Amino acid sequence: MAFAHYPTSIRLQASKHPKTSILKPPPPSPSFSSLPLPLKPRNLSLFSRPRIPGHKGNYTSPPSAQAEPQGPQVSSAADAFTNFKHLLLPITDGNPYLSEGTRQAIATVAALAKKYGSDITVVVIDDQQKESLPEHETQLSTIRWHLSEGGFQEYKLLERLGEGNKPTAIIGEVADDLNLDLVVISMEAIHSKHIDANLLAEFIPCPVILLPL
């Protein structure tokens, strides 16, 4: 009875486990094939791992290793915050001897220009014409003195007086025309309503440092 039952046992085992059948091998299954898989073109990233000998299936690298390096994009973004070759210092301060915030902005621009070997452009902005500003020359002398204290005798000076344009738009226009790398502004100019922070984000084509009071 046991001998007659034996072939039935073999048929059941073959149906459940095709690889152990001694009657007829089943057609190869793609997912369990013992044959080596075709190699992919060698366009792997630097951090990809080769297939491990004796390991079933191909090794799958983690997503972070498979990601393509973002070299050019990352480099250009980093350069925007490290290669400051031309700095802009806007002055909207009506005080001929300059407010504390403006003096702080001048000191910051001087320190950054020293660190990066940058050029400095100062743009003085006022709603009134030059003839209506009796202490305008005093203000220019004060700016010159503070920059010289920071180690800069040479800088470019622009005067945008009585044009009727918003100071924020003038700053954006100057930064765009001169292809500047960084604008340094004291938060004092925003608190005093001389510069509109919302418009600043629209008009400025380069990074901006807002110095806290």
PDB file of C-alpha atoms in Angstrom:
ATOM      1  CA  MET A   1       0.000   0.000   0.000  1.00  0.00           C
ATOM      2  CA  ALA A   2       2.846   2.350   0.785  1.00  0.00           C
ATOM      3  CA  PHE A   3       4.530   1.524  -2.561  1.00  0.00           C
ATOM      4  CA  ALA A   4       1.334   2.243  -4.505  1.00  0.00           C
ATOM      5  CA  HIS A   5       0.925   5.553  -2.744  1.00  0.00           C
ATOM      6  CA  TYR A   6       4.492   6.674  -3.438  1.00  0.00           C
ATOM      7  CA  PRO A   7       4.013   7.972  -7.053  1.00  0.00           C
ATOM      8  CA  THR A   8       1.104  10.107  -5.822  1.00  0.00           C
ATOM      9  CA  SER A   9       3.437  11.673  -3.267  1.00  0.00           C
ATOM     10  CA  ILE A  10       5.943  12.437  -6.015  1.00  0.00           C
ATOM     11  CA  ARG A  11       3.321  14.154  -8.189  1.00  0.00           C
ATOM     12  CA  LEU A  12       2.168  16.362  -5.311  1.00  0.00           C
ATOM     13  CA  GLN A  13       5.713  17.349  -4.503  1.00  0.00           C
ATOM     14  CA  ALA A  14       6.429  18.201  -8.127  1.00  0.00           C
ATOM     15  CA  SER A  15       3.399  20.469  -8.337  1.00  0.00           C
ATOM     16  CA  LYS A  16       4.411  22.372  -5.212  1.00  0.00           C
ATOM     17  CA  HIS A  17       8.163  22.464  -5.778  1.00  0.00           C
ATOM     18  CA  PRO A  18       9.012  22.470  -9.503  1.00  0.00           C
ATOM     19  CA  LYS A  19      12.764  22.556  -8.979  1.00  0.00           C
ATOM     20  CA  THR A  20      12.832  19.150  -7.105  1.00  0.00           C
ATOM     21  CA  SER A  21      10.895  17.250  -9.751  1.00  0.00           C
ATOM     22  CA  ILE A  22      12.800  14.379 -11.369  1.00  0.00           C
ATOM     23  CA  LEU A  23      10.199  13.896 -14.083  1.00  0.00           C
ATOM     24  CA  LYS A  24      10.355  17.029 -16.182  1.00  0.00           C
ATOM     25  CA  PRO A  25      11.969  20.345 -15.320  1.00  0.00           C
ATOM     26  CA  PRO A  26       9.516  23.247 -15.511  1.00  0.00           C
ATOM     27  CA  PRO A  27      10.230  26.187 -17.797  1.00  0.00           C
ATOM     28  CA  PRO A  28      12.611  28.668 -16.203  1.00  0.00           C
ATOM     29  CA  SER A  29      10.972  31.431 -14.191  1.00  0.00           C
ATOM     30  CA  PRO A  30      12.407  34.954 -14.629  1.00  0.00           C
ATOM     31  CA  SER A  31      12.310  35.679 -10.915  1.00  0.00           C
ATOM     32  CA  PHE A  32      13.998  32.390  -9.791  1.00  0.00           C
ATOM     33  CA  SER A  33      16.261  31.677 -12.766  1.00  0.00           C
ATOM     34  CA  SER A  34      19.706  30.428 -11.855  1.00  0.00           C
ATOM     35  CA  LEU A  35      21.166  31.867 -15.062  1.00  0.00           C
ATOM     36  CA  PRO A  36      23.097  35.135 -14.711  1.00  0.00           C
ATOM     37  CA  LEU A  37      21.125  38.230 -15.618  1.00  0.00           C
ATOM     38  CA  PRO A  38      22.439  40.438 -18.475  1.00  0.00           C
ATOM     39  CA  LEU A  39      24.690  43.220 -17.254  1.00  0.00           C
ATOM     40  CA  LYS A  40      23.537  46.792 -17.555  1.00  0.00           C
ATOM     41  CA  PRO A  41      25.677  49.435 -19.287  1.00  0.00           C
ATOM     42  CA  ARG A  42      28.328  50.816 -16.974  1.00  0.00           C
ATOM     43  CA  ASN A  43      26.822  54.212 -16.422  1.00  0.00           C
ATOM     44  CA  LEU A  44      26.621  53.823 -12.656  1.00  0.00           C
ATOM     45  CA  SER A  45      27.372  56.661 -10.330  1.00  0.00           C
ATOM     46  CA  LEU A  46      30.597  56.763  -8.394  1.00  0.00           C
ATOM     47  CA  PHE A  47      28.931  55.401  -5.251  1.00  0.00           C
ATOM     48  CA  SER A  48      27.177  52.420  -6.857  1.00  0.00           C
ATOM     49  CA  ARG A  49      28.218  48.944  -5.703  1.00  0.00           C
ATOM     50  CA  PRO A  50      29.008  45.984  -8.029  1.00  0.00           C
ATOM     51  CA  ARG A  51      27.073  42.738  -7.885  1.00  0.00           C
ATOM     52  CA  ILE A  52      28.150  40.485  -5.016  1.00  0.00           C
ATOM     53  CA  PRO A  53      29.525  37.086  -6.253  1.00  0.00           C
ATOM     54  CA  GLY A  54      27.242  34.205  -5.284  1.00  0.00           C
ATOM     55  CA  HIS A  55      24.409  36.532  -4.342  1.00  0.00           C
ATOM     56  CA  LYS A  56      21.052  35.771  -5.994  1.00  0.00           C
ATOM     57  CA  GLY A  57      19.760  38.746  -7.905  1.00  0.00           C
ATOM     58  CA  ASN A  58      21.400  42.076  -8.588  1.00  0.00           C
ATOM     59  CA  TYR A  59      22.367  44.395  -5.769  1.00  0.00           C
ATOM     60  CA  THR A  60      20.164  47.471  -5.570  1.00  0.00           C
ATOM     61  CA  SER A  61      21.907  50.586  -4.376  1.00  0.00           C
ATOM     62  CA  PRO A  62      20.165  52.866  -1.894  1.00  0.00           C
ATOM     63  CA  PRO A  63      18.314  55.813  -3.447  1.00  0.00           C
ATOM     64  CA  SER A  64      20.920  58.256  -2.179  1.00  0.00           C
ATOM     65  CA  ALA A  65      23.698  56.323  -3.929  1.00  0.00           C
ATOM     66  CA  GLN A  66      21.761  56.118  -7.192  1.00  0.00           C
ATOM     67  CA  ALA A  67      21.032  59.844  -7.361  1.00  0.00           C
ATOM     68  CA  GLU A  68      23.054  61.723  -9.935  1.00  0.00           C
ATOM     69  CA  PRO A  69      25.503  64.278  -8.524  1.00  0.00           C
ATOM     70  CA  GLN A  70      24.106  67.821  -8.663  1.00  0.00           C
ATOM     71  CA  GLY A  71      27.512  69.338  -9.222  1.00  0.00           C
ATOM     72  CA  PRO A  72      26.901  72.364 -11.469  1.00  0.00           C
ATOM     73  CA  GLN A  73      23.670  73.441  -9.767  1.00  0.00           C
ATOM     74  CA  VAL A  74      25.061  73.100  -6.251  1.00  0.00           C
ATOM     75  CA  SER A  75      28.283  74.867  -7.204  1.00  0.00           C
ATOM     76  CA  SER A  76      26.491  77.825  -8.750  1.00  0.00           C
ATOM     77  CA  ALA A  77      24.231  78.178  -5.714  1.00  0.00           C
ATOM     78  CA  ALA A  78      27.171  78.013  -3.328  1.00  0.00           C
ATOM     79  CA  ASP A  79      29.138  80.522  -5.398  1.00  0.00           C
ATOM     80  CA  ALA A  80      26.276  82.986  -5.063  1.00  0.00           C
ATOM     81  CA  PHE A  81      26.935  83.111  -1.324  1.00  0.00           C
ATOM     82  CA  THR A  82      30.729  83.008  -1.323  1.00  0.00           C
ATOM     83  CA  ASN A  83      31.978  84.949  -4.359  1.00  0.00           C
ATOM     84  CA  PHE A  84      30.974  88.521  -3.550  1.00  0.00           C
ATOM     85  CA  LYS A  85      32.930  90.595  -6.052  1.00  0.00           C
ATOM     86  CA  HIS A  86      30.741  93.709  -6.036  1.00  0.00           C
ATOM     87  CA  LEU A  87      28.725  94.925  -3.052  1.00  0.00           C
ATOM     88  CA  LEU A  88      25.977  97.539  -2.969  1.00  0.00           C
ATOM     89  CA  LEU A  89      25.391  99.804   0.025  1.00  0.00           C
ATOM     90  CA  PRO A  90      22.100 101.724  -0.326  1.00  0.00           C
ATOM     91  CA  ILE A  91      21.693 104.755   1.945  1.00  0.00           C
ATOM     92  CA  THR A  92      18.202 106.160   2.409  1.00  0.00           C
ATOM     93  CA  ASP A  93      19.088 107.834   5.700  1.00  0.00           C
ATOM     94  CA  GLY A  94      18.308 111.564   5.837  1.00  0.00           C
ATOM     95  CA  ASN A  95      20.623 112.092   8.789  1.00  0.00           C
ATOM     96  CA  PRO A  96      23.764 113.902   7.533  1.00  0.00           C
ATOM     97  CA  TYR A  97      25.804 112.158  10.233  1.00  0.00           C
ATOM     98  CA  LEU A  98      24.106 108.811   9.577  1.00  0.00           C
ATOM     99  CA  SER A  99      22.009 106.732  11.921  1.00  0.00           C
ATOM    100  CA  GLU A 100      23.301 103.791  13.918  1.00  0.00           C
ATOM    101  CA  GLY A 101      21.791 101.322  11.449  1.00  0.00           C
ATOM    102  CA  THR A 102      23.475 102.999   8.477  1.00  0.00           C
ATOM    103  CA  ARG A 103      26.847 103.052  10.237  1.00  0.00           C
ATOM    104  CA  GLN A 104      26.435  99.367  11.003  1.00  0.00           C
ATOM    105  CA  ALA A 105      25.697  98.655   7.334  1.00  0.00           C
ATOM    106  CA  ILE A 106      28.833 100.557   6.271  1.00  0.00           C
ATOM    107  CA  ALA A 107      30.974  98.583   8.731  1.00  0.00           C
ATOM    108  CA  THR A 108      29.492  95.300   7.492  1.00  0.00           C
ATOM    109  CA  VAL A 109      30.081  96.149   3.838  1.00  0.00           C
ATOM    110  CA  ALA A 110      33.680  97.103   4.592  1.00  0.00           C
ATOM    111  CA  ALA A 111      34.293  93.833   6.466  1.00  0.00           C
ATOM    112  CA  LEU A 112      32.794  91.716   3.669  1.00  0.00           C
ATOM    113  CA  ALA A 113      34.703  93.599   0.979  1.00  0.00           C
ATOM    114  CA  LYS A 114      37.950  92.972   2.863  1.00  0.00           C
ATOM    115  CA  LYS A 115      37.192  89.275   3.211  1.00  0.00           C
ATOM    116  CA  TYR A 116      36.249  88.682  -0.433  1.00  0.00           C
ATOM    117  CA  GLY A 117      38.315  91.388  -2.116  1.00  0.00           C
ATOM    118  CA  SER A 118      35.124  93.046  -3.358  1.00  0.00           C
ATOM    119  CA  ASP A 119      34.377  96.401  -4.919  1.00  0.00           C
ATOM    120  CA  ILE A 120      31.881  98.693  -3.174  1.00  0.00           C
ATOM    121  CA  THR A 121      29.188 100.857  -4.718  1.00  0.00           C
ATOM    122  CA  VAL A 122      27.292 103.325  -2.529  1.00  0.00           C
ATOM    123  CA  VAL A 123      23.960 104.639  -3.769  1.00  0.00           C
ATOM    124  CA  VAL A 124      22.490 107.618  -1.906  1.00  0.00           C
ATOM    125  CA  ILE A 125      18.725 107.858  -2.376  1.00  0.00           C
ATOM    126  CA  ASP A 126      16.474 110.748  -1.426  1.00  0.00           C
ATOM    127  CA  ASP A 127      13.105 112.046  -2.569  1.00  0.00           C
ATOM    128  CA  GLN A 128      14.376 115.639  -2.662  1.00  0.00           C
ATOM    129  CA  GLN A 129      16.616 117.282  -5.208  1.00  0.00           C
ATOM    130  CA  LYS A 130      20.226 117.964  -4.307  1.00  0.00           C
ATOM    131  CA  GLU A 131      19.562 121.718  -4.086  1.00  0.00           C
ATOM    132  CA  SER A 132      16.989 121.060  -1.371  1.00  0.00           C
ATOM    133  CA  LEU A 133      19.476 119.155   0.795  1.00  0.00           C
ATOM    134  CA  PRO A 134      21.733 121.738   2.472  1.00  0.00           C
ATOM    135  CA  GLU A 135      23.648 119.077   4.412  1.00  0.00           C
ATOM    136  CA  HIS A 136      24.054 116.676   1.526  1.00  0.00           C
ATOM    137  CA  GLU A 137      27.792 117.266   1.257  1.00  0.00           C
ATOM    138  CA  THR A 138      28.126 116.668   4.997  1.00  0.00           C
ATOM    139  CA  GLN A 139      26.436 113.306   4.560  1.00  0.00           C
ATOM    140  CA  LEU A 140      28.789 112.344   1.724  1.00  0.00           C
ATOM    141  CA  SER A 141      31.775 113.305   3.878  1.00  0.00           C
ATOM    142  CA  THR A 142      30.418 111.173   6.726  1.00  0.00           C
ATOM    143  CA  ILE A 143      30.017 108.176   4.405  1.00  0.00           C
ATOM    144  CA  ARG A 144      33.561 108.657   3.133  1.00  0.00           C
ATOM    145  CA  TRP A 145      34.939 108.840   6.682  1.00  0.00           C
ATOM    146  CA  HIS A 146      33.223 105.634   7.855  1.00  0.00           C
ATOM    147  CA  LEU A 147      34.368 103.703   4.800  1.00  0.00           C
ATOM    148  CA  SER A 148      37.931 104.923   5.286  1.00  0.00           C
ATOM    149  CA  GLU A 149      37.710 103.701   8.885  1.00  0.00           C
ATOM    150  CA  GLY A 150      36.872 100.294   7.427  1.00  0.00           C
ATOM    151  CA  GLY A 151      39.930 100.454   5.177  1.00  0.00           C
ATOM    152  CA  PHE A 152      38.356 101.731   1.934  1.00  0.00           C
ATOM    153  CA  GLN A 153      39.386 104.981   0.316  1.00  0.00           C
ATOM    154  CA  GLU A 154      38.125 104.029  -3.149  1.00  0.00           C
ATOM    155  CA  TYR A 155      34.540 103.164  -3.931  1.00  0.00           C
ATOM    156  CA  LYS A 156      31.890 104.062  -6.480  1.00  0.00           C
ATOM    157  CA  LEU A 157      29.302 106.668  -5.487  1.00  0.00           C
ATOM    158  CA  LEU A 158      25.895 107.055  -7.132  1.00  0.00           C
ATOM    159  CA  GLU A 159      23.363 109.744  -6.259  1.00  0.00           C
ATOM    160  CA  ARG A 160      19.712 109.116  -7.085  1.00  0.00           C
ATOM    161  CA  LEU A 161      18.000 112.245  -5.819  1.00  0.00           C
ATOM    162  CA  GLY A 162      14.536 113.625  -6.510  1.00  0.00           C
ATOM    163  CA  GLU A 163      13.598 111.057  -9.159  1.00  0.00           C
ATOM    164  CA  GLY A 164      10.177 110.281  -7.748  1.00  0.00           C
ATOM    165  CA  ASN A 165      10.811 106.520  -7.807  1.00  0.00           C
ATOM    166  CA  LYS A 166      10.520 104.267  -4.776  1.00  0.00           C
ATOM    167  CA  PRO A 167      13.884 103.617  -3.098  1.00  0.00           C
ATOM    168  CA  THR A 168      13.300  99.861  -3.352  1.00  0.00           C
ATOM    169  CA  ALA A 169      12.859 100.073  -7.120  1.00  0.00           C
ATOM    170  CA  ILE A 170      15.995 102.222  -7.437  1.00  0.00           C
ATOM    171  CA  ILE A 171      18.030  99.678  -5.445  1.00  0.00           C
ATOM    172  CA  GLY A 172      16.797  96.841  -7.658  1.00  0.00           C
ATOM    173  CA  GLU A 173      17.569  98.832 -10.806  1.00  0.00           C
ATOM    174  CA  VAL A 174      21.119  99.645  -9.681  1.00  0.00           C
ATOM    175  CA  ALA A 175      21.771  96.057  -8.588  1.00  0.00           C
ATOM    176  CA  ASP A 176      20.568  94.791 -11.951  1.00  0.00           C
ATOM    177  CA  ASP A 177      22.419  97.358 -14.078  1.00  0.00           C
ATOM    178  CA  LEU A 178      25.736  96.788 -12.302  1.00  0.00           C
ATOM    179  CA  ASN A 179      25.278  93.014 -12.010  1.00  0.00           C
ATOM    180  CA  LEU A 180      25.961  93.164  -8.281  1.00  0.00           C
ATOM    181  CA  ASP A 181      26.544  90.140  -6.060  1.00  0.00           C
ATOM    182  CA  LEU A 182      25.187  91.317  -2.714  1.00  0.00           C
ATOM    183  CA  VAL A 183      23.136  94.147  -1.214  1.00  0.00           C
ATOM    184  CA  VAL A 184      23.568  95.104   2.450  1.00  0.00           C
ATOM    185  CA  ILE A 185      20.706  96.968   4.143  1.00  0.00           C
ATOM    186  CA  SER A 186      19.941  97.766   7.764  1.00  0.00           C
ATOM    187  CA  MET A 187      16.532  96.713   9.066  1.00  0.00           C
ATOM    188  CA  GLU A 188      16.284 100.281  10.263  1.00  0.00           C
ATOM    189  CA  ALA A 189      15.560 101.356   6.673  1.00  0.00           C
ATOM    190  CA  ILE A 190      12.622  98.929   6.559  1.00  0.00           C
ATOM    191  CA  HIS A 191      11.259  99.881   9.981  1.00  0.00           C
ATOM    192  CA  SER A 192      11.364 103.545   8.991  1.00  0.00           C
ATOM    193  CA  LYS A 193       9.359 102.723   5.816  1.00  0.00           C
ATOM    194  CA  HIS A 194      12.121 103.970   3.523  1.00  0.00           C
ATOM    195  CA  ILE A 195      12.353 100.496   1.958  1.00  0.00           C
ATOM    196  CA  ASP A 196       9.444  98.128   1.344  1.00  0.00           C
ATOM    197  CA  ALA A 197      10.437  94.571   2.291  1.00  0.00           C
ATOM    198  CA  ASN A 198       7.795  93.015   0.019  1.00  0.00           C
ATOM    199  CA  LEU A 199       8.918  94.981  -3.025  1.00  0.00           C
ATOM    200  CA  LEU A 200      12.516  94.233  -2.103  1.00  0.00           C
ATOM    201  CA  ALA A 201      11.953  90.531  -2.829  1.00  0.00           C
ATOM    202  CA  GLU A 202      10.576  91.396  -6.287  1.00  0.00           C
ATOM    203  CA  PHE A 203      13.123  93.967  -7.449  1.00  0.00           C
ATOM    204  CA  ILE A 204      16.420  92.641  -6.087  1.00  0.00           C
ATOM    205  CA  PRO A 205      18.136  90.187  -8.496  1.00  0.00           C
ATOM    206  CA  CYS A 206      20.863  89.118  -6.044  1.00  0.00           C
ATOM    207  CA  PRO A 207      21.191  88.034  -2.377  1.00  0.00           C
ATOM    208  CA  VAL A 208      20.382  90.629   0.289  1.00  0.00           C
ATOM    209  CA  ILE A 209      21.636  90.878   3.862  1.00  0.00           C
ATOM    210  CA  LEU A 210      19.225  92.569   6.276  1.00  0.00           C
ATOM    211  CA  LEU A 211      21.111  93.616   9.370  1.00  0.00           C
ATOM    212  CA  PRO A 212      19.143  93.480  12.635  1.00  0.00           C
ATOM    213  CA  LEU A 213      19.136  96.507  14.904  1.00  0.00           C
TER     214      LEU A 213
END
